[in-house]
Coordinates of C-alpha atoms and ligand atoms in Angstrom, one line a residue:
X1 CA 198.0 -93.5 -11.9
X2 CA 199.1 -96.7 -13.2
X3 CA 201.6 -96.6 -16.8
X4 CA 199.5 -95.5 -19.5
X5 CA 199.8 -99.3 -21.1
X6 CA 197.8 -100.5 -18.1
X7 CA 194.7 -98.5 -19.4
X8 CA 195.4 -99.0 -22.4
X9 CA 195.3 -102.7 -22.3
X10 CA 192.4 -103.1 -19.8
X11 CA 190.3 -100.9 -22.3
X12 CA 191.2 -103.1 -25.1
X13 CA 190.5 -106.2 -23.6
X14 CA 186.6 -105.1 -22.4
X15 CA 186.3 -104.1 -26.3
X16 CA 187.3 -107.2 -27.5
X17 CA 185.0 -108.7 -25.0
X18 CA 182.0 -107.1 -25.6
X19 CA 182.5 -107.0 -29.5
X20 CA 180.2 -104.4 -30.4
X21 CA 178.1 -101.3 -29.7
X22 CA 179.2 -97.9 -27.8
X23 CA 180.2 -98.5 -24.4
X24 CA 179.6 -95.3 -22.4
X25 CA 180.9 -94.2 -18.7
X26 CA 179.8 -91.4 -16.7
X27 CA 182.2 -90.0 -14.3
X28 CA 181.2 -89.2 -11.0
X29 CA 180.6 -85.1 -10.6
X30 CA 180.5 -83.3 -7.3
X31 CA 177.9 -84.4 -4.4
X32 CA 177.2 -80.8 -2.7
X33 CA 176.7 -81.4 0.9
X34 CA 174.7 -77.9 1.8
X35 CA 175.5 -76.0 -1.1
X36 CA 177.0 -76.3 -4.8
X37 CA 180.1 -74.7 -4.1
X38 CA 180.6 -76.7 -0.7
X39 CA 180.7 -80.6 -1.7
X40 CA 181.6 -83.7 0.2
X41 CA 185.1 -85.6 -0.5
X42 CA 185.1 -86.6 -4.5
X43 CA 184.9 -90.0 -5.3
X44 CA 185.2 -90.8 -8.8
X45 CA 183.6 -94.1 -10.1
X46 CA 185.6 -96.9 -9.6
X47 CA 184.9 -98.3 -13.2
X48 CA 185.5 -95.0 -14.4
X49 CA 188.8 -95.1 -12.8
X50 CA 190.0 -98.0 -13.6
X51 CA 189.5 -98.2 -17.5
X52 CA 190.5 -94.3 -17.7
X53 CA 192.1 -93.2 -14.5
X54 CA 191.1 -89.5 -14.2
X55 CA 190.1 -88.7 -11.2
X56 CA 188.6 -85.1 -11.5
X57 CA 184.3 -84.6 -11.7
X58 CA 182.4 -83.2 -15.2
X59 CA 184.1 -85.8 -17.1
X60 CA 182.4 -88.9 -19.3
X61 CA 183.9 -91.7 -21.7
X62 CA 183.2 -93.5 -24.5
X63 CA 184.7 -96.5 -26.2
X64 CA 183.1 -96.9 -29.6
X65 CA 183.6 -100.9 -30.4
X66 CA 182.2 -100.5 -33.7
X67 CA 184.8 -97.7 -34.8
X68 CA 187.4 -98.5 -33.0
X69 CA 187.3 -95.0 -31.3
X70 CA 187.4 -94.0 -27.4
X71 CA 187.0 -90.4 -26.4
X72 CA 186.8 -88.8 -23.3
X73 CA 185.0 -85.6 -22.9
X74 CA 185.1 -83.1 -20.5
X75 CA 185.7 -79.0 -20.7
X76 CA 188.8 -77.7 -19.8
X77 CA 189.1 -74.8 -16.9
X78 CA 187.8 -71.4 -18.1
X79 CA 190.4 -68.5 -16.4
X80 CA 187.8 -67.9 -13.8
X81 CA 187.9 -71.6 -12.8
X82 CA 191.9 -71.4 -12.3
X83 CA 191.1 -68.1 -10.3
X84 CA 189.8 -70.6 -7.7
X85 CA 190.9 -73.7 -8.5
X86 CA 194.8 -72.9 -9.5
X87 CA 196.2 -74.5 -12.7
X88 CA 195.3 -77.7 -13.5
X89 CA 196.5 -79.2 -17.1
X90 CA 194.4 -79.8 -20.1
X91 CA 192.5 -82.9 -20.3
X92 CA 194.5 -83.6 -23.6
X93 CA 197.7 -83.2 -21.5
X94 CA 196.2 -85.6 -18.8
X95 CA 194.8 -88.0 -21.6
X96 CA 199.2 -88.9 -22.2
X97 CA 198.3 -90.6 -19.0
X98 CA 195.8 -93.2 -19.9
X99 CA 196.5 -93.2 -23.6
X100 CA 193.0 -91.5 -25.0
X101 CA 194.4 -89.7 -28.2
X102 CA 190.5 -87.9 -28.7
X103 CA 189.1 -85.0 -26.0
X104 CA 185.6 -83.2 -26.5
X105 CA 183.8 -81.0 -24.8
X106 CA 181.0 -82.5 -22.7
X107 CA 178.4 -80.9 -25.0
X108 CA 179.7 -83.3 -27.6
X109 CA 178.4 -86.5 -25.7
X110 CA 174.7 -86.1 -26.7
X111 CA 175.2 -85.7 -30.3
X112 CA 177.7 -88.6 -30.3
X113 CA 175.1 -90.9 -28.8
X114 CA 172.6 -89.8 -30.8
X115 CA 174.4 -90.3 -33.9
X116 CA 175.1 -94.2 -32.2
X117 CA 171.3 -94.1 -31.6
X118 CA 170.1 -93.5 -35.2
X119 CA 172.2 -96.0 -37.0
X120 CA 170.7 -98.6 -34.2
X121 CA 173.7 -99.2 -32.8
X122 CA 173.4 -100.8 -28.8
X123 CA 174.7 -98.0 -26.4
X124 CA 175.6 -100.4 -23.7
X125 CA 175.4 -98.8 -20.1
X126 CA 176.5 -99.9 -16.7
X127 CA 173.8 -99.6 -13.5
X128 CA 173.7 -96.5 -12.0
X129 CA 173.9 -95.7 -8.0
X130 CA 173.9 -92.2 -8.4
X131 CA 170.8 -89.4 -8.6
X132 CA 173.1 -87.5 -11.2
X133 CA 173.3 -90.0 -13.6
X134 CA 170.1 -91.6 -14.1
X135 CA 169.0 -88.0 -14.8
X136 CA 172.2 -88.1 -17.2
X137 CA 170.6 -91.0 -18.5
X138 CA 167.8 -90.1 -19.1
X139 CA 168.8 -86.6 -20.7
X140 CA 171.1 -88.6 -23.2
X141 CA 169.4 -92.0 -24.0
X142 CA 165.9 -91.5 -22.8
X143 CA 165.8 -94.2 -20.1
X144 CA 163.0 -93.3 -17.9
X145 CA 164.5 -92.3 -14.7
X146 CA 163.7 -95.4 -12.9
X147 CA 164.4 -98.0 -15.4
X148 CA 168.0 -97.5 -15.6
X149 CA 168.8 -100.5 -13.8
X150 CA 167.0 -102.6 -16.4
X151 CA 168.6 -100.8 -19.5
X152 CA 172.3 -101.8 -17.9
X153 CA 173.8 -103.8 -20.8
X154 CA 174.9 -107.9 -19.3
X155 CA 177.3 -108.4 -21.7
X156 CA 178.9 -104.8 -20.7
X157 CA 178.9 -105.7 -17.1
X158 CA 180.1 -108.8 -16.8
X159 CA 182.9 -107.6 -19.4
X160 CA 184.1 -105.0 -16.2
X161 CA 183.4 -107.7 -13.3
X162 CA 185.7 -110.3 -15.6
X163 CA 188.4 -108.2 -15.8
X164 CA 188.1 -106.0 -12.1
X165 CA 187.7 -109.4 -9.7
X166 CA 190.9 -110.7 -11.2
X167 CA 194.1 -108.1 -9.4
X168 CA 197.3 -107.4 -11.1
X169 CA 200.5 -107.4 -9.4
X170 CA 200.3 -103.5 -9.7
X171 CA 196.7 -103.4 -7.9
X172 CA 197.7 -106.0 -5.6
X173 CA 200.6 -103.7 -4.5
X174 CA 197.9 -100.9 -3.5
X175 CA 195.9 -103.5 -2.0
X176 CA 198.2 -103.7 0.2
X177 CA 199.6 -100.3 1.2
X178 CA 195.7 -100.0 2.1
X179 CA 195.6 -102.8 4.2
X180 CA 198.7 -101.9 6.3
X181 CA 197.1 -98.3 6.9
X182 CA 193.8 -99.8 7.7
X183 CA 196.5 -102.1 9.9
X184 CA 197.8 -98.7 11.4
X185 CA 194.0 -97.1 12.2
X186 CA 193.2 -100.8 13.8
X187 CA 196.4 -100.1 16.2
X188 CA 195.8 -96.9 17.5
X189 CA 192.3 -97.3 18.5
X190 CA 193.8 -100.5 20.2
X191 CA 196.1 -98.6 22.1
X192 CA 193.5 -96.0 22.9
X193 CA 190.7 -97.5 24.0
X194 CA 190.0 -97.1 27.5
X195 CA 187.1 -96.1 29.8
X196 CA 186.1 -92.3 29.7
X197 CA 187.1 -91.9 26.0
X198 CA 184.0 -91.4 23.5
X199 CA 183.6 -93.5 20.5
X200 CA 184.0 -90.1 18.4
X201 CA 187.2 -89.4 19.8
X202 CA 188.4 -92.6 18.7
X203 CA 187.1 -92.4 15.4
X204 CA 188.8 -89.2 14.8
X205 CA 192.3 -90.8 15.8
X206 CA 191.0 -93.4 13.5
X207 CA 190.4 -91.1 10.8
X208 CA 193.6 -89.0 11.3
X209 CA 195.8 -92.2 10.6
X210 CA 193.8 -92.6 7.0
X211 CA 194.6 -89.1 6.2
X212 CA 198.1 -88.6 7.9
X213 CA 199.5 -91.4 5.0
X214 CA 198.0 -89.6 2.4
X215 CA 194.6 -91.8 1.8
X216 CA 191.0 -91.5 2.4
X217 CA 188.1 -93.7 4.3
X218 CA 187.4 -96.5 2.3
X219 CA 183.6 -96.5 4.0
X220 CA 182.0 -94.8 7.2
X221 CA 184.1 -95.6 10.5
X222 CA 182.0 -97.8 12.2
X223 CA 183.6 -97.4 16.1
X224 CA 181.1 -99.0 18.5
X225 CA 180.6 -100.2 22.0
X226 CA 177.3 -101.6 20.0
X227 CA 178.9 -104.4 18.3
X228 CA 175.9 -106.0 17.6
X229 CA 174.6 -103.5 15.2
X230 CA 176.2 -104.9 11.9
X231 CA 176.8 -101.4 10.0
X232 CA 176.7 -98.8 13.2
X233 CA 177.7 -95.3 12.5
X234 CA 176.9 -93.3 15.5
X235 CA 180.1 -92.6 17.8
X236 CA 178.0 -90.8 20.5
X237 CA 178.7 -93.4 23.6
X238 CA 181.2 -93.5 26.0
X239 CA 183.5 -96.5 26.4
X240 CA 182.9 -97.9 29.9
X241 CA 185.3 -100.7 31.9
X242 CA 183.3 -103.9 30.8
X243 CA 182.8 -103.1 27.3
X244 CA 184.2 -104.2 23.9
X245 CA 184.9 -102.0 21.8
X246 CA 184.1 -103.0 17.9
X247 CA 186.5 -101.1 14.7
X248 CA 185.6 -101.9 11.5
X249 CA 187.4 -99.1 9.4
X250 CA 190.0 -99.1 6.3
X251 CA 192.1 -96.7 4.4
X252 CA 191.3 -96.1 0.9
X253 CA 194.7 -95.4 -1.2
X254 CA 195.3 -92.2 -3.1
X255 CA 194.7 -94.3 -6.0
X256 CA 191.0 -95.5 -4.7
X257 CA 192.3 -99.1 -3.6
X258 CA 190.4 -100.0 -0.2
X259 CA 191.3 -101.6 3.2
X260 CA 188.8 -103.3 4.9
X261 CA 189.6 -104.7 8.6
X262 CA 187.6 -105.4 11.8
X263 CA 189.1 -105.9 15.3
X264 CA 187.2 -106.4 18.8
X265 CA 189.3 -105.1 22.1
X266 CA 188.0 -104.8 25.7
X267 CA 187.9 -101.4 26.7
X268 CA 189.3 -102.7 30.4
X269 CA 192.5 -104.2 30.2
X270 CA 191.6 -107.4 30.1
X271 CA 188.1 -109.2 28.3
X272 CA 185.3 -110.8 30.6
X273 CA 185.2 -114.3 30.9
X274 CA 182.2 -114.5 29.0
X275 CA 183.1 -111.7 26.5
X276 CA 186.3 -114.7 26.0
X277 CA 184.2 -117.6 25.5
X278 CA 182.2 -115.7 22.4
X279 CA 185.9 -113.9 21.1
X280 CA 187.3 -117.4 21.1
X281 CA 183.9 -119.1 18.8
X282 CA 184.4 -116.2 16.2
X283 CA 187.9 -116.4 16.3
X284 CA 188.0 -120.4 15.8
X285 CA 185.2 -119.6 13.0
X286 CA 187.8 -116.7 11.6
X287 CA 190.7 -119.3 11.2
X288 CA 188.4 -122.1 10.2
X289 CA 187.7 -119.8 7.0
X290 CA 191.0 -118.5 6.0
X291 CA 192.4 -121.8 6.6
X292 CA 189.8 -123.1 3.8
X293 CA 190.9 -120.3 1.2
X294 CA 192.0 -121.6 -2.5
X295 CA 191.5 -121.6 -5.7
X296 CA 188.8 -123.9 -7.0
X297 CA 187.0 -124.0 -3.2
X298 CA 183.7 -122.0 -3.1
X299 CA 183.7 -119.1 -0.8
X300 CA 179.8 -120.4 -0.1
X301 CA 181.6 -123.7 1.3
X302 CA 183.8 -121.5 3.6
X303 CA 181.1 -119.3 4.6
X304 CA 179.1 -122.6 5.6
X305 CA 182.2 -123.7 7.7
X306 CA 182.4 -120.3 9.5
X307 CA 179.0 -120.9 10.3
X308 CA 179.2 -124.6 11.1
X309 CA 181.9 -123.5 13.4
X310 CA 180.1 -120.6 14.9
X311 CA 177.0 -123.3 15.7
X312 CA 179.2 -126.0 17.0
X313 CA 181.2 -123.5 19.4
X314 CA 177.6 -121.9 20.6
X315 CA 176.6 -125.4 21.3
X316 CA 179.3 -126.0 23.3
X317 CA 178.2 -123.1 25.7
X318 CA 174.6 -123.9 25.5
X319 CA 173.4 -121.4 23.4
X320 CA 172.4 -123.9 20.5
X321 CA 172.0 -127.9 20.7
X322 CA 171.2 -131.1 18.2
X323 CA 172.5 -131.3 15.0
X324 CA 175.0 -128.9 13.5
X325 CA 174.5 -129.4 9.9
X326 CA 171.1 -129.2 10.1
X327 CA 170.5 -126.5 12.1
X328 CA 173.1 -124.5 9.2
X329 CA 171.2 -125.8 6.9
X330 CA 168.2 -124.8 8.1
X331 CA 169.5 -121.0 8.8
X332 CA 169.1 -121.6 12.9
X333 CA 172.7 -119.7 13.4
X334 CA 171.6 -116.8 11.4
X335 CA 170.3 -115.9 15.1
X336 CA 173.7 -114.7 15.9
X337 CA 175.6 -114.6 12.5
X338 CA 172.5 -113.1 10.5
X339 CA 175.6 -111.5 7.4
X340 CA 178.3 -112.9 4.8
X341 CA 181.8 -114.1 5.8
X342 CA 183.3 -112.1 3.6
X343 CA 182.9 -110.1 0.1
X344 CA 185.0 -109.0 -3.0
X345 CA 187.4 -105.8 -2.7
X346 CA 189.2 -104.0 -4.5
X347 CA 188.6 -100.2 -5.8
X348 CA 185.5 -100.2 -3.4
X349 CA 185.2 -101.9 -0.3
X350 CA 182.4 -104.2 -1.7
X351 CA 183.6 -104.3 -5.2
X352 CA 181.2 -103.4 -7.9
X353 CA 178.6 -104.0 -5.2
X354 CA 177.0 -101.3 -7.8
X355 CA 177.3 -103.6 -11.0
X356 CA 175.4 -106.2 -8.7
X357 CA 176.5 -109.1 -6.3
X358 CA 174.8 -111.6 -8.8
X359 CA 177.6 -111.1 -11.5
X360 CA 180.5 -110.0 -9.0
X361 CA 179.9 -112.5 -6.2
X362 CA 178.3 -115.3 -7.5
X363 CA 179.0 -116.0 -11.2
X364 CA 175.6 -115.2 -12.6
X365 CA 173.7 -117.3 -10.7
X366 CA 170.9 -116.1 -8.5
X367 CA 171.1 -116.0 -4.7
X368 CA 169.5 -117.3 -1.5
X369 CA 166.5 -116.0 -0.4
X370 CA 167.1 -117.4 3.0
X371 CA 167.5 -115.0 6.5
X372 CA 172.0 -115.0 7.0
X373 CA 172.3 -116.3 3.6
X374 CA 170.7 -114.0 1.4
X375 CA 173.4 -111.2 3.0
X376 CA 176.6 -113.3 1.5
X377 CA 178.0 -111.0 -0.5
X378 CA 180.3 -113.7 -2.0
X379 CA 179.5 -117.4 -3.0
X380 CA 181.4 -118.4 -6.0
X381 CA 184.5 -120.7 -6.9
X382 CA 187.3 -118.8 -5.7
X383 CA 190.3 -117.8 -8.4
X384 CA 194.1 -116.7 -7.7
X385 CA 194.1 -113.0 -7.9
X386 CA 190.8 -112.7 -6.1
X387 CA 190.8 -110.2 -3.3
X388 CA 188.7 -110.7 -0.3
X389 CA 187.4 -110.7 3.5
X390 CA 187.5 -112.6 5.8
X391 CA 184.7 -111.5 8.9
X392 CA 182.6 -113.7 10.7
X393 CA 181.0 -112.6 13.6
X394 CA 178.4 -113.2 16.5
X395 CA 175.9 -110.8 17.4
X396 CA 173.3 -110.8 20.3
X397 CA 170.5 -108.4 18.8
X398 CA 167.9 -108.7 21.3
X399 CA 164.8 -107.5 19.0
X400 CA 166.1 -110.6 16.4
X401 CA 166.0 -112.7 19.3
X402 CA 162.7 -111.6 20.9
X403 CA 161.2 -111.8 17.4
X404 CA 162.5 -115.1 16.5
X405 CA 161.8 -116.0 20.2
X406 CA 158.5 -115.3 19.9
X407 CA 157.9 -117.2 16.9
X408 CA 159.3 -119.8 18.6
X409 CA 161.6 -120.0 15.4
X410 CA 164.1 -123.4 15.3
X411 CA 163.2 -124.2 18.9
X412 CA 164.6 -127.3 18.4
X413 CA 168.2 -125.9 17.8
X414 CA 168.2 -122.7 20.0
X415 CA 168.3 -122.5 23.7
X416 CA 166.2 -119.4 24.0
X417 CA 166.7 -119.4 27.8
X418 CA 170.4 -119.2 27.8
X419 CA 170.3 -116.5 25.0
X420 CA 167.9 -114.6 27.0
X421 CA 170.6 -113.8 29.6
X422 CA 172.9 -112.6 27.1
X423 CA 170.2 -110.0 25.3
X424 CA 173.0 -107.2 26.6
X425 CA 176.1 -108.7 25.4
X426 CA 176.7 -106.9 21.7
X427 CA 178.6 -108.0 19.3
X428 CA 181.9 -109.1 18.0
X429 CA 183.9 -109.8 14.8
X430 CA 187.6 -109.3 13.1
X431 CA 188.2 -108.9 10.0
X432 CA 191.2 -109.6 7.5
X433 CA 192.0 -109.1 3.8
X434 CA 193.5 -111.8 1.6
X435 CA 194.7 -112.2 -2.0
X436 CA 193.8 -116.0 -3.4
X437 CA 196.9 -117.2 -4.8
X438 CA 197.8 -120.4 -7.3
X439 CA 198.5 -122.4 -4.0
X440 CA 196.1 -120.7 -1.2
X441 CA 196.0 -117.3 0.0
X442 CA 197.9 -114.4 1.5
X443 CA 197.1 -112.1 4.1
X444 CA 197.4 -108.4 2.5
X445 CA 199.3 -105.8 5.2
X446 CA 200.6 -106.0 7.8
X447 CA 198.6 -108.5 10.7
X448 CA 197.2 -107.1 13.6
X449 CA 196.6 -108.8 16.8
X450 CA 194.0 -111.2 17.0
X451 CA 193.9 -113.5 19.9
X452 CA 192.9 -112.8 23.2
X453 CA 196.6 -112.7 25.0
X454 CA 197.8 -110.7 22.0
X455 CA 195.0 -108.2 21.8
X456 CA 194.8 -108.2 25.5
X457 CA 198.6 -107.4 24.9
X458 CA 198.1 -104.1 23.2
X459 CA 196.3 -102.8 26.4
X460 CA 198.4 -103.5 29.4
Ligands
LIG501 N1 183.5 -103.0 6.5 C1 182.2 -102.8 6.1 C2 181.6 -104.0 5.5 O1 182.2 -104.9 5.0 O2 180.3 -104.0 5.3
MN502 MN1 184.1 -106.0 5.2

C-alpha cells in the first residue's frame, strides 16, 4: 500500500468534490470458478482500491459527505476461518493503513443506508460490472437489477475519473515496474518463438514471467499466429516458419498497477518481404503517434495521424488510392485499422473502462458512431500525468473485407483486388506505454525492440 496520507488525501479531495450525499463502494468478493470454495484469482475493484487500499473480498465503504464520516465495513475472521485461512489482522488493524478510524460489520451497511435513505439524503453510486453487486444494489438501495447503470451518480463519477486519470509520482513508479515486466514477458516470447512451439506454450512462459516478479496478468494473454483477430484468446495453433507471431500481454503489479504492451516477431528468423512492407506502415504509424504526444494535443488528433499514416503507407503499396484525408475522414482505413490508437491506464488496463469511456476518455462528451472510430477508447485533450497506449495496427480480416467488398463499401479509396490477395496475411501491431509529461511524453519501462533489424535481432 501506498502511506496512509495518500488515502487519506485522495478520499478527501473526492468529498470536497462531490459536496454532498453518501458515497458508497462495494468491494469486489470472490468469483467462484466451479465451486464456492474454489474461486478465480481475486481482483479487488480498482476504485475500491485506490480511495481505501484493502485488497481482501466481503468488504464495502462509505464516505458520508454530509457527516463528515467514512467507515469501512467488513467482518473480521471467525477461528474457523483462520483454521483455513491462517491469521490475518483485524480490519481495525489494517484500517492504520488507509487512515479509516470507523469498522462495522457488513450487517451494518443496510441500516446505515437506510438511515441515509429516510432523511433523503442522495446515496451516490458508481456503475457496476459485476453480477454480485447489482444484486447488492438492489438488496440495499432497491435499484431494480437492470437499472443500476442509470442510478450511477455523475457528479460521483466524474469525481473518481478527475482524480484517477491524473498519476502521482508514487503510481507512476508502479506504472512502471509493470511496464518493465510486461517488457520482460515481451522478451521471452521473442526469444522463444520458433516453428514447432504452440501458442500455449508460449503463453505459459509469458505468464510465468508475470508471476516469477511477484505480479499478476493485467488482462488475458492474447499470444497469436492470428494477428488479425483484435482481442484473440485461444493459444491452440502451432507456430509455423512464415508466420508472425502477435503478444499483447502485461504484468499487473502487486499493487494492481497494469502493463500493457504489444510486439509482432516472425516466427522464422527473419520477416517476409511482404510481412516487412506492412511491419514497416504500422511502425511509421506507431512513431507518427508518440511523436505527437503533449499536453494540450488531442489524442483524437493523434489517433487521426496514425491513421492518416496507416492510409498513406497502404497507398503506397496499392492497397488504397485518392485522397488521404478523405478517405480518413470518411472511415475507408477502418478496413484494416477498424480499433483506437491507444486508451487510458492505470489500475486497469483500460482505466475505469467500467465508470465509462464517455467521462474517462473523452471529457463528457459523446462519441463517434462511425465503424474504427466509435472503438477509440481515448479522444480527449491530453494532460501531464496522463498514462496511456500507444497501438496502431493493421489487420487483414477477410469476412470485413468480403463484407465491405461486397457492399462495394469506399470503392473509390480501396483496391479490393490487391486486398484480396492478402485475405491470409493476419495481423500486426506494437504497443508501448507512456506518461504525458509538462513538455511531451515518456516511455514507461524498459523499451523493447521494435524495428525490423532489431526485432529480427532477438531471433538470430
Ligand atoms: N491489451 C489489450 C487491449 O488494449 O485491449
Ligand atoms: Mn492496449
Amino acid at each position: 500500500m501506498f502511506p496512509a496520507q495518500t488515502y487519506i488525501q485522495r478520499r478527501r479531495r473526492l468529498r470536497d468534490q462531490v459536496g454532498s450525499g453518501v458515497l458508497l463502494f462495494l468491494g469486489n468478493d470472490e468469483s467462484p470458478m466451479n465451486y464456492a470454495d474454489n474461486p478465480f484469482h481475486f481482483r479487488q475493484d480498482s476504485s475500491f482500491l485506490y480511495f481505501f487500499g484493502l485488497s481482501t473480498p466481503g468488504l464495502a465503504a462509505l464516505i458520508d459527505v454530509d457527516e463528515g464520516r467514512e467507515i469501512l465495513f467488513g467482518n473480521d475472521l471467525t477461528v474457523e476461518d483462520i483454521v483455513w485461512m491462517g491469521t490475518q489482522p483485524t480490519l481495525a488493524d489494517r484500517c492504520r493503513d488507509n487512515g479509516i478510524e470507523e469498522v462495522q460489520p457488513l450487517a451494518g451497511l443496510k441500516d446505515y443506508l437506510a438511515a441515509a435513505h429516510g432523511e433523503d439524503r442522495k446515496v451516490h453510486i458508481l456503475p457496476p460490472y459485476r453480477a454480485e453487486h447489482r444484486i447488492e444494489l438492489w438488496d440495499l438501495l432497491e435499484i431494480p437489477l437492470g437499472q443500476a447503470e442509470e442510478a450511477a451518480s455523475v457528479e460521483f463519477i466524474t469525481a473518481v475519473v478527475d482524480q484517477r486519470n491524473t498519476k502521482t509520482a508514487e503510481e507512476i513508479e508502479e506504472l512502471d515496474w509493470a511496464a518493465s515486466i510486461s517488457a520482460d514477458m515481451h522478451l521471452t516470447a521473442m526469444r522463444m518463438a520458433r516453428p514447432g512451439l504452440t501458442e500455449a506454450e508460449i503463453a505459459a512462459a509469458v505468464h510465468q514471467v508475470a508471476l516469477a516478479a511477484g505480479g499478476q496478468l493485467a488482462f488475458p494473454i492474447i499470444a497469436t499466429v492470428h494477428g488479425e483477430t483484435l482481442h484473440n484468446h485461444f493459444h491452440g495453433n502451432v507456430l509455423k516458419g512464415g508466420d508472425m507471431f502477435l503478444l499483447d500481454a502485461g504484468a499487473e503489479t502487486a499493487m494492481g498497477y497494469a502493463g500493457d504492451l504489444s510486439s509482432t516477431m516472425p516466427v522464422g528468423d527473419h520477416f517476409s518481404p511482404r510481412q516487412k512492407e506492412i511491419y514497416q506502415v504500422a511502425l511509421d504509424a506507431h512513431e507518427a503517434a508518440v511523436a505527437a504526444l503533449k499536453p494540450g494535443t488531442l489524442f483524437r488528433d493523434v489517433h487521426l495521424l496514425a491513421c492518416r499514416t496507416v492510409a498513406q503507407g497502404l497507398k503506397e503499396l496499392g492497397f488504397m488510392r485518392g485522397d488521404i484525408d478523405e478517405a480518413v475522414a470518411a472511415g475507408a482505413h477502418a478496413l484494416f485499422f477498424p480499433c483506437g490508437t491507444g486508451h487510458m491506464m492505470g489500475l486497469d488496463v483500460h482505466d475505469m473502462e467500467n465508470l465509462g469511456e464517455k467521462y474517462v476518455g473523452y471529457g463528457g462528451e459523446e462519441k463517434s458512431t462511425q465503424f474504427g472510430l466509435k472503438s477509440l477508447r481515448l479522444a480527449r485533450e491530453l494532460e501531464p500525468g496522463f498514462v496511456l497506449t500507444v497501438e496502431p495496427g493493421i489487420y487483414f480480416i477477410p469476412e470485413l473485407i468480403d463484407q465491405w467488398k461486397a457492399e462495394k463499401r469506399f470503392e473509390l479509396f480501396i483496391n479490393y483486388d490487391k486486398v484480396e490477395s492478402y485475405k491470409d496475411f493476419g495481423g500486426l501491431r506494437n504497443e508501448e506505454d507512456f506518461l504525458i509529461t509538462e513538455t511531451g511524453y515518456r516511455l514507461l519501462g524498459k523499451p523493447i525492440p521494435k524495428t525490423i533489424e532489431d526485432v529480427e535481432a532477438m531471433k538470430c
